[in-house]
Amino acid sequence: MTSTSTPPSTPHSFQVDLRGLVDLLSHHLYSSPRVYVRELLQNAVDAITARHTLDPAAEVRIRLSASAGRVTIEDSGIGLTAAEAHSLLATIGRSSKRGGDGADLDEPGLEATRQEFLGQFGIGLLACFVVARQIRVVTRSARDPQAAPVEWLATDDGSYTVRELPHEARPEPGTTVVLEARPGATEWAVPAKVEELARDYGSLLPYDITFDDGEGGEPRPVTDRPAVWDRSFPTPAARRVALAGHCAQLFGFTPLDSIDLDLPVAGVRGVAYVLPEPTSPAHRAGHRVHLKGMLLTDRADNLLPDWAFFVRAVLDTDTLRPTASRENLYDDETLAAVRDALGARVRGWLAELAASDPERLAAFLQVHHLGVKSMARHDSELLGLMLPWLPFETSDGSMSLQEFAAAHTDIHFTRTVEEFRQIAPIAAAHGLGVINAGYTYDADLLALLPAVRPELKVTELDAGAVTERLDPVPTATELALAPFLATARTRLEAQGCDVVLRAFQPVSVPALYLDDRQARQERDRTAALESADSLWSGILGALRGSAPRARLVLNHNNPLIRRIAALPDEALTGTAVESLYGQALLMSQRPLRPADSTLLNRAFLGLLEWATHSTDARDAQEDQK
């Protein structure tokens, strides 16, 4: 048996289509062509950093200019030799950040040095082809003083050339990069746009950067250091004013307050600004993050906990990792720890306000109470912190739960605003503590209240609780009015409503319609039973409850009730009671069932008929006279 050997395969290098790469960068990796300015600044800053590793006394010079569709940046950085230009500027994925001895900083043991650089992914100048048709680099190495200057010239068709230049072409080490804008991208090379982008990206960079618009004036500074939150001010008030101005310039609003976010251990420094207008907790705020001074993103939505929706933050970090596009933060364990620590700073600010400045806390909650309530439902710590200060509408007026609980250990609440508004004046007059839980999130928070304050009892308002608080009428009076009450109960039996007689304030309210969840469930069951087939009738019949029905509470203090109770005509009395029921139902603003609409129509027509009949009778009597 013979065997054949497979010849060894020949390795090949990947061929990269530069046009395809540019399309990938501009349409998938980067959100906008504007990032080319960041790449230019980043390369210049990293070159200066590498030069200082070699020679700490070397000068620092970064100058950006733009005119006539051309963008130029010059630095006094480390520079490149001809071999390095071949190897680094034209190789995808190769890092051009090297140590002082020429070693690649990706090698083991040099990661700490690498952290001084902004660039992490080695894409380098090729990213600038998102706006450029040609890139020209003239560079001279500081590592090899004898090396000649080098020109690297590349076009967007994927070709490049490298040639050495005479020494006088660039006498000093450093690099000059010139971009020629391609057709359709000249707007990105307009001087005003380039300067705007340079300030946006580079205002906090560690080296002085200037911009020249080519009109003959003095170059203007791009950097503005130190950051406003790191500056010294004569008074705390002056610092607050400066921070407010910074927020207005950066985000377009004047903040309610500012919160320092310094975390020295985590390499994070910055400030959070409190929004002056309400915002939805579901809205993911965009925070502004600088990485070693370079703007990384102004749309970071994973920097702070979700509950801190009421602030916009701006900070600089040395430790957090960027994503591949360097336009957001990589969500890893480090970011999670920083997020928790920043959240603790915001909580600390709230706690400080609660302890020392209730007026500022009240101003904050007046704007953001709805959002705070939303998040407190799912955050027990935030609930415990904010519960004493969150405003609620109560039968004693608008106040915090802490104030309300001081007067009422038994707390009742209504699930609708209409029900609360009907019962609130009566509850207040009779010492019944009722909270309006008809607003968003309030019912959920009240359900959590006993977990925070175990001594409090929180229950939904029911008809029995209200009736018990109202003053009973004397027994003799109720016995005397028994025929009237019997007529009233008979008339409202079909509505599933009982009738009781009480004396309560205010006197102007003739009748009060009281309902609760159990009564509504029983009515719904009865309505379903009437329209169900035999099978469901048996099932629903077995579910019949013993819960009290809705109640129409007649106010014996009201003169109208007394006059109706004294009517001799039983039919007219029944019509009047139906009218009282309809009026009380309308006052509660509950949805009307078909049976209620029929009753209201019948009562209205009955009263009109009685009124016109009485007028006819009086007219007949006058005629007889």
Short mmCIF file of C-alpha atoms in Angstrom, two decimals, residues 96-493:
data_model
loop_
_atom_site.label_atom_id
_atom_site.label_comp_id
_atom_site.label_asym_id
_atom_site.label_seq_id
_atom_site.Cartn_x
_atom_site.Cartn_y
_atom_site.Cartn_z
CA SER A 96 1.93 52.81 16.21
CA LYS A 97 2.36 53.54 19.91
CA ARG A 98 5.86 52.41 20.90
CA GLY A 99 8.02 52.72 23.96
CA GLY A 100 11.10 54.86 24.21
CA ASP A 101 13.32 51.95 23.13
CA GLY A 102 11.25 51.25 20.04
CA ALA A 103 9.45 48.23 21.53
CA ASP A 104 5.82 47.79 20.66
CA LEU A 105 3.73 48.58 23.71
CA ASP A 106 1.54 45.54 23.07
CA GLU A 107 4.37 43.38 24.38
CA PRO A 108 4.01 41.92 27.92
CA GLY A 109 5.16 44.21 30.71
CA LEU A 110 4.54 47.42 28.78
CA GLU A 111 0.77 47.69 29.22
CA ALA A 112 1.15 50.29 31.98
CA THR A 113 3.10 52.51 29.60
CA ARG A 114 0.51 51.94 26.91
CA GLN A 115 -2.19 53.33 29.18
CA GLU A 116 -0.71 56.79 28.67
CA PHE A 117 -1.90 56.74 25.06
CA LEU A 118 -5.37 57.50 23.75
CA GLY A 119 -5.35 55.15 20.77
CA GLN A 120 -6.00 51.50 21.46
CA PHE A 121 -6.95 49.87 18.18
CA GLY A 122 -4.27 50.78 15.65
CA ILE A 123 -6.59 51.98 12.87
CA GLY A 124 -4.73 55.30 12.87
CA LEU A 125 -4.72 57.66 9.94
CA LEU A 126 -6.66 55.32 7.67
CA ALA A 127 -9.82 56.43 9.50
CA CYS A 128 -9.26 59.91 8.04
CA PHE A 129 -10.14 58.57 4.59
CA VAL A 130 -13.79 58.95 5.60
CA VAL A 131 -13.33 62.59 4.47
CA ALA A 132 -9.99 62.66 2.61
CA ARG A 133 -9.07 61.73 -0.94
CA GLN A 134 -5.37 62.10 -0.13
CA ILE A 135 -3.29 62.07 3.05
CA ARG A 136 0.26 63.39 3.13
CA VAL A 137 2.47 62.78 6.16
CA VAL A 138 5.88 64.41 6.56
CA THR A 139 7.65 63.06 9.64
CA ARG A 140 11.06 62.92 11.27
CA SER A 141 12.00 60.52 14.03
CA ALA A 142 13.22 61.68 17.44
CA ARG A 143 14.56 58.19 18.18
CA ASP A 144 17.11 58.32 15.34
CA PRO A 145 18.51 61.85 14.92
CA GLN A 146 20.47 60.75 11.85
CA ALA A 147 17.38 59.49 10.01
CA ALA A 148 16.16 61.64 7.15
CA PRO A 149 12.63 63.09 7.08
CA VAL A 150 10.09 60.83 5.43
CA GLU A 151 7.08 61.55 3.23
CA TRP A 152 4.20 59.05 3.27
CA LEU A 153 1.61 59.83 0.62
CA ALA A 154 -1.59 57.81 0.31
CA THR A 155 -4.77 58.11 -1.76
CA ASP A 156 -8.22 56.70 -1.26
CA ASP A 157 -7.70 54.13 -4.06
CA GLY A 158 -5.56 52.11 -1.60
CA SER A 159 -2.11 53.05 -2.92
CA TYR A 160 0.70 54.80 -1.07
CA THR A 161 4.32 55.84 -1.54
CA VAL A 162 7.14 56.39 0.95
CA ARG A 163 10.24 58.45 0.17
CA GLU A 164 12.99 60.13 2.10
CA LEU A 165 13.31 63.92 1.93
CA PRO A 166 16.27 66.25 2.36
CA HIS A 167 17.09 67.09 5.98
CA GLU A 168 16.06 70.71 5.50
CA ALA A 169 12.50 69.59 4.59
CA ARG A 170 11.92 69.04 8.32
CA PRO A 171 14.84 70.06 10.54
CA GLU A 172 13.19 69.10 13.86
CA PRO A 173 11.52 65.84 14.97
CA GLY A 174 7.77 65.67 14.70
CA THR A 175 5.01 65.07 12.18
CA THR A 176 2.88 67.12 9.83
CA VAL A 177 -0.30 65.57 8.40
CA VAL A 178 -2.16 67.20 5.50
CA LEU A 179 -5.61 66.00 4.41
CA GLU A 180 -7.11 66.91 1.05
CA ALA A 181 -10.90 66.66 1.27
CA ARG A 182 -12.58 64.47 -1.31
CA PRO A 183 -15.60 65.66 -3.32
CA GLY A 184 -18.74 65.59 -1.22
CA ALA A 185 -16.84 65.96 2.06
CA THR A 186 -15.53 69.53 1.78
CA GLU A 187 -18.01 70.70 4.45
CA TRP A 188 -15.91 68.82 7.01
CA ALA A 189 -12.83 70.86 6.04
CA VAL A 190 -14.40 74.31 6.48
CA PRO A 191 -12.28 76.20 9.07
CA ALA A 192 -15.21 77.02 11.37
CA LYS A 193 -16.32 73.39 11.37
CA VAL A 194 -12.81 72.07 12.01
CA GLU A 195 -12.31 74.50 14.90
CA GLU A 196 -15.69 73.58 16.37
CA LEU A 197 -14.88 69.86 16.21
CA ALA A 198 -11.41 70.41 17.64
CA ARG A 199 -12.83 72.27 20.65
CA ASP A 200 -15.53 69.67 21.12
CA TYR A 201 -13.12 66.75 21.09
CA GLY A 202 -9.97 68.31 22.50
CA SER A 203 -10.84 71.01 25.05
CA LEU A 204 -9.59 68.88 27.96
CA LEU A 205 -6.51 67.32 26.31
CA PRO A 206 -3.32 67.53 28.40
CA TYR A 207 -1.26 69.52 25.88
CA ASP A 208 -1.83 73.01 24.50
CA ILE A 209 -3.41 72.91 21.05
CA THR A 210 -3.97 75.94 18.82
CA PHE A 211 -6.04 76.51 15.67
CA ASP A 212 -5.23 78.71 12.69
CA ASP A 213 -7.97 79.55 10.19
CA GLY A 214 -5.46 80.80 7.59
CA GLU A 215 -6.71 84.40 7.66
CA GLY A 216 -3.57 85.87 9.17
CA GLY A 217 -4.69 86.27 12.75
CA GLU A 218 -3.14 84.82 15.87
CA PRO A 219 -3.76 81.08 16.37
CA ARG A 220 -6.59 80.51 18.85
CA PRO A 221 -6.38 78.06 21.77
CA VAL A 222 -8.40 74.87 21.44
CA THR A 223 -7.75 73.47 24.91
CA ASP A 224 -9.39 74.94 28.01
CA ARG A 225 -7.75 73.42 31.08
CA PRO A 226 -8.17 72.63 33.84
CA ALA A 227 -11.75 71.40 33.59
CA VAL A 228 -14.22 73.76 35.27
CA TRP A 229 -14.88 71.25 38.06
CA ASP A 230 -11.15 71.13 38.88
CA ARG A 231 -10.65 74.90 39.05
CA SER A 232 -10.27 76.97 42.21
CA PHE A 233 -12.88 79.62 43.01
CA PRO A 234 -12.96 82.26 45.76
CA THR A 235 -16.31 81.08 47.15
CA PRO A 236 -18.69 78.12 46.80
CA ALA A 237 -21.23 80.49 45.28
CA ALA A 238 -18.75 81.53 42.57
CA ARG A 239 -18.11 77.87 41.80
CA ARG A 240 -21.85 77.17 41.47
CA VAL A 241 -22.20 80.10 39.07
CA ALA A 242 -19.28 78.86 36.98
CA LEU A 243 -20.66 75.33 36.86
CA ALA A 244 -24.11 76.63 35.89
CA GLY A 245 -22.55 78.61 33.03
CA HIS A 246 -20.60 75.54 31.92
CA CYS A 247 -23.81 73.47 31.90
CA ALA A 248 -25.68 76.12 29.91
CA GLN A 249 -22.88 76.22 27.33
CA LEU A 250 -22.52 72.44 27.14
CA PHE A 251 -26.08 71.15 27.48
CA GLY A 252 -28.23 74.22 26.86
CA PHE A 253 -29.94 74.48 30.25
CA THR A 254 -29.34 76.11 33.62
CA PRO A 255 -29.22 73.33 36.22
CA LEU A 256 -31.14 73.18 39.46
CA ASP A 257 -27.94 72.06 41.15
CA SER A 258 -24.61 70.36 40.46
CA ILE A 259 -23.16 67.20 42.00
CA ASP A 260 -19.42 66.48 42.14
CA LEU A 261 -18.56 63.03 40.77
CA ASP A 262 -14.89 62.75 41.73
CA LEU A 263 -13.73 59.15 42.25
CA PRO A 264 -9.92 59.38 42.54
CA VAL A 265 -9.47 55.65 43.11
CA ALA A 266 -11.38 54.90 39.90
CA GLY A 267 -9.67 57.66 37.91
CA VAL A 268 -12.93 59.54 37.36
CA ARG A 269 -13.45 63.29 37.77
CA GLY A 270 -16.49 65.28 36.76
CA VAL A 271 -19.84 66.75 37.65
CA ALA A 272 -23.54 65.90 37.22
CA TYR A 273 -26.06 68.64 36.47
CA VAL A 274 -29.64 68.35 37.73
CA LEU A 275 -32.21 68.95 34.99
CA PRO A 276 -34.51 71.95 35.57
CA GLU A 277 -37.48 70.37 33.75
CA PRO A 278 -39.32 67.07 34.33
CA THR A 279 -38.15 64.14 32.24
CA SER A 280 -39.38 60.59 31.81
CA PRO A 281 -37.52 57.89 33.74
CA ALA A 282 -37.69 55.82 30.56
CA HIS A 283 -35.58 58.41 28.74
CA ARG A 284 -31.94 57.33 28.61
CA ALA A 285 -29.94 60.50 29.18
CA GLY A 286 -26.79 61.03 27.12
CA HIS A 287 -23.78 61.76 29.33
CA ARG A 288 -20.57 63.35 28.12
CA VAL A 289 -17.43 61.28 28.71
CA HIS A 290 -13.80 62.22 28.07
CA LEU A 291 -11.08 59.58 27.99
CA LYS A 292 -7.74 61.03 29.14
CA GLY A 293 -9.03 64.43 28.08
CA MET A 294 -10.32 63.38 24.62
CA LEU A 295 -14.08 63.43 24.15
CA LEU A 296 -15.24 59.86 23.80
CA THR A 297 -19.00 60.41 23.52
CA ASP A 298 -21.75 62.82 24.47
CA ARG A 299 -24.35 60.05 24.39
CA ALA A 300 -23.14 57.58 27.04
CA ASP A 301 -26.32 56.00 28.40
CA ASN A 302 -24.71 53.38 30.66
CA LEU A 303 -22.66 55.67 32.89
CA LEU A 304 -25.17 56.21 35.72
CA PRO A 305 -27.87 53.99 37.24
CA ASP A 306 -31.25 54.12 35.51
CA TRP A 307 -32.84 55.82 38.52
CA ALA A 308 -30.50 58.83 38.13
CA PHE A 309 -32.45 59.94 35.06
CA PHE A 310 -32.73 63.50 36.39
CA VAL A 311 -29.06 64.42 35.84
CA ARG A 312 -26.74 64.94 32.88
CA ALA A 313 -23.11 64.16 33.65
CA VAL A 314 -19.81 65.23 32.13
CA LEU A 315 -16.57 63.62 33.28
CA ASP A 316 -13.03 62.64 32.39
CA THR A 317 -11.72 59.13 33.07
CA ASP A 318 -8.40 57.33 32.89
CA THR A 319 -9.65 53.81 33.55
CA LEU A 320 -12.87 53.05 31.70
CA ARG A 321 -12.58 51.13 28.44
CA PRO A 322 -13.91 52.51 25.14
CA THR A 323 -15.68 50.42 22.54
CA ALA A 324 -13.94 49.65 19.22
CA SER A 325 -15.30 52.83 17.63
CA ARG A 326 -14.18 54.85 20.67
CA GLU A 327 -17.64 56.40 20.72
CA ASN A 328 -19.04 54.77 23.86
CA LEU A 329 -18.02 52.94 27.01
CA TYR A 330 -17.47 49.21 27.14
CA ASP A 331 -19.92 47.78 29.67
CA ASP A 332 -17.68 45.60 31.83
CA GLU A 333 -17.14 45.00 35.56
CA THR A 334 -15.11 48.18 35.92
CA LEU A 335 -17.89 50.31 34.46
CA ALA A 336 -20.44 48.52 36.67
CA ALA A 337 -18.39 49.37 39.77
CA VAL A 338 -17.97 52.99 38.66
CA ARG A 339 -21.69 53.23 37.88
CA ASP A 340 -22.56 52.06 41.41
CA ALA A 341 -20.07 54.51 42.91
CA LEU A 342 -21.44 57.42 40.88
CA GLY A 343 -24.96 56.41 41.90
CA ALA A 344 -23.81 56.51 45.53
CA ARG A 345 -22.60 60.08 44.96
CA VAL A 346 -26.02 61.12 43.65
CA ARG A 347 -27.72 59.40 46.60
CA GLY A 348 -25.34 61.18 48.92
CA TRP A 349 -26.36 64.49 47.37
CA LEU A 350 -30.04 63.68 47.98
CA ALA A 351 -29.31 62.65 51.56
CA GLU A 352 -27.34 65.84 52.15
CA LEU A 353 -30.20 67.95 50.84
CA ALA A 354 -32.66 66.06 53.03
CA ALA A 355 -30.50 66.65 56.10
CA SER A 356 -29.33 70.22 55.58
CA ASP A 357 -31.26 72.01 52.85
CA PRO A 358 -34.96 70.99 52.73
CA GLU A 359 -35.82 73.98 50.55
CA ARG A 360 -33.50 72.88 47.75
CA LEU A 361 -34.78 69.31 48.11
CA ALA A 362 -38.36 70.57 47.86
CA ALA A 363 -37.46 72.53 44.72
CA PHE A 364 -35.91 69.38 43.23
CA LEU A 365 -38.92 67.18 44.07
CA GLN A 366 -41.34 69.77 42.75
CA VAL A 367 -39.79 69.13 39.33
CA HIS A 368 -38.82 65.45 39.51
CA HIS A 369 -41.15 63.84 42.07
CA LEU A 370 -42.97 61.76 39.46
CA GLY A 371 -39.76 60.24 38.16
CA VAL A 372 -38.40 59.65 41.66
CA LYS A 373 -41.64 57.88 42.58
CA SER A 374 -41.33 55.69 39.50
CA MET A 375 -37.82 54.53 40.41
CA ALA A 376 -38.54 54.24 44.15
CA ARG A 377 -41.05 51.47 43.38
CA HIS A 378 -38.15 49.20 42.42
CA ASP A 379 -35.40 50.62 44.65
CA SER A 380 -35.99 50.07 48.35
CA GLU A 381 -32.99 52.20 49.33
CA LEU A 382 -34.20 55.13 47.26
CA LEU A 383 -37.71 54.63 48.64
CA GLY A 384 -36.46 54.76 52.22
CA LEU A 385 -34.41 57.87 51.46
CA MET A 386 -37.09 59.81 49.62
CA LEU A 387 -40.30 58.61 51.27
CA PRO A 388 -40.30 61.27 53.99
CA TRP A 389 -40.11 63.97 51.32
CA LEU A 390 -42.21 62.80 48.40
CA PRO A 391 -45.38 64.91 48.04
CA PHE A 392 -48.84 63.31 48.03
CA GLU A 393 -52.33 64.76 47.74
CA THR A 394 -54.16 63.97 50.97
CA SER A 395 -57.40 64.84 52.73
CA ASP A 396 -55.28 67.19 54.90
CA GLY A 397 -53.75 68.92 51.87
CA SER A 398 -50.57 68.34 49.85
CA MET A 399 -47.84 67.02 52.13
CA SER A 400 -45.21 64.35 52.55
CA LEU A 401 -46.07 60.90 53.87
CA GLN A 402 -43.99 61.60 56.96
CA GLU A 403 -46.17 64.59 57.84
CA PHE A 404 -49.36 62.72 57.04
CA ALA A 405 -48.36 59.64 59.05
CA ALA A 406 -47.74 61.84 62.09
CA ALA A 407 -51.48 62.57 62.17
CA HIS A 408 -52.87 59.25 60.90
CA THR A 409 -51.66 55.74 61.71
CA ASP A 410 -54.57 54.24 59.73
CA ILE A 411 -54.11 55.44 56.17
CA HIS A 412 -56.76 54.96 53.54
CA PHE A 413 -56.34 55.62 49.85
CA THR A 414 -58.53 55.91 46.78
CA ARG A 415 -57.52 54.51 43.41
CA THR A 416 -59.10 57.28 41.37
CA VAL A 417 -58.72 61.03 41.49
CA GLU A 418 -62.50 61.46 41.14
CA GLU A 419 -63.25 59.26 44.13
CA PHE A 420 -60.74 61.17 46.21
CA ARG A 421 -62.11 64.57 45.28
CA GLN A 422 -65.60 63.48 46.23
CA ILE A 423 -64.61 62.06 49.60
CA ALA A 424 -61.74 64.40 50.61
CA PRO A 425 -63.77 67.26 52.17
CA ILE A 426 -65.98 64.81 54.07
CA ALA A 427 -63.00 62.74 55.23
CA ALA A 428 -61.17 65.88 56.42
CA ALA A 429 -64.22 67.04 58.37
CA HIS A 430 -64.49 63.71 60.18
CA GLY A 431 -60.80 62.98 60.85
CA LEU A 432 -60.41 60.22 58.27
CA GLY A 433 -56.94 60.09 56.69
CA VAL A 434 -57.24 59.56 52.93
CA ILE A 435 -54.53 59.77 50.25
CA ASN A 436 -55.20 60.24 46.58
CA ALA A 437 -53.51 57.27 44.89
CA GLY A 438 -55.11 58.00 41.54
CA TYR A 439 -51.93 59.57 40.22
CA THR A 440 -49.23 57.54 38.51
CA TYR A 441 -47.14 55.31 40.84
CA ASP A 442 -48.81 56.50 44.09
CA ALA A 443 -50.77 53.29 44.70
CA ASP A 444 -47.62 51.19 44.23
CA LEU A 445 -45.67 53.32 46.70
CA LEU A 446 -48.43 53.19 49.30
CA ALA A 447 -48.45 49.41 49.02
CA LEU A 448 -44.72 49.47 49.91
CA LEU A 449 -45.16 51.91 52.80
CA PRO A 450 -45.70 49.29 55.57
CA ALA A 451 -42.38 47.67 54.63
CA VAL A 452 -40.62 50.95 55.43
CA ARG A 453 -42.92 52.01 58.30
CA PRO A 454 -44.33 48.80 59.87
CA GLU A 455 -46.38 50.73 62.42
CA LEU A 456 -48.60 52.16 59.68
CA LYS A 457 -51.69 50.42 58.36
CA VAL A 458 -52.51 51.16 54.73
CA THR A 459 -55.80 50.04 53.21
CA GLU A 460 -57.89 50.96 50.23
CA LEU A 461 -60.84 53.13 51.18
CA ASP A 462 -64.09 51.16 51.42
CA ALA A 463 -67.67 52.22 51.93
CA GLY A 464 -67.84 50.75 55.42
CA ALA A 465 -64.83 52.70 56.70
CA VAL A 466 -66.31 56.00 55.58
CA THR A 467 -69.80 55.22 56.86
CA GLU A 468 -68.46 54.33 60.30
CA ARG A 469 -66.80 57.75 60.60
CA LEU A 470 -70.00 59.65 59.78
CA ASP A 471 -72.30 60.64 62.63
CA PRO A 472 -75.36 58.39 63.07
CA VAL A 473 -78.77 60.02 63.40
CA PRO A 474 -80.76 59.47 66.60
CA THR A 475 -82.53 56.11 66.71
CA ALA A 476 -85.95 57.73 67.07
CA THR A 477 -85.33 59.83 63.98
CA GLU A 478 -84.23 56.84 61.95
CA LEU A 479 -87.30 54.86 63.05
CA ALA A 480 -89.53 57.76 62.06
CA LEU A 481 -87.92 57.81 58.63
CA ALA A 482 -88.11 54.04 58.15
CA PRO A 483 -90.84 54.22 55.44
CA PHE A 484 -88.77 56.76 53.50
CA LEU A 485 -85.61 54.60 53.75
CA ALA A 486 -87.59 51.51 52.70
CA THR A 487 -88.84 53.32 49.60
CA ALA A 488 -85.33 54.53 48.80
CA ARG A 489 -83.80 51.05 49.16
CA THR A 490 -86.49 49.50 47.01
CA ARG A 491 -85.89 52.03 44.24
CA LEU A 492 -82.11 51.44 44.22
CA GLU A 493 -82.19 47.69 44.68
#
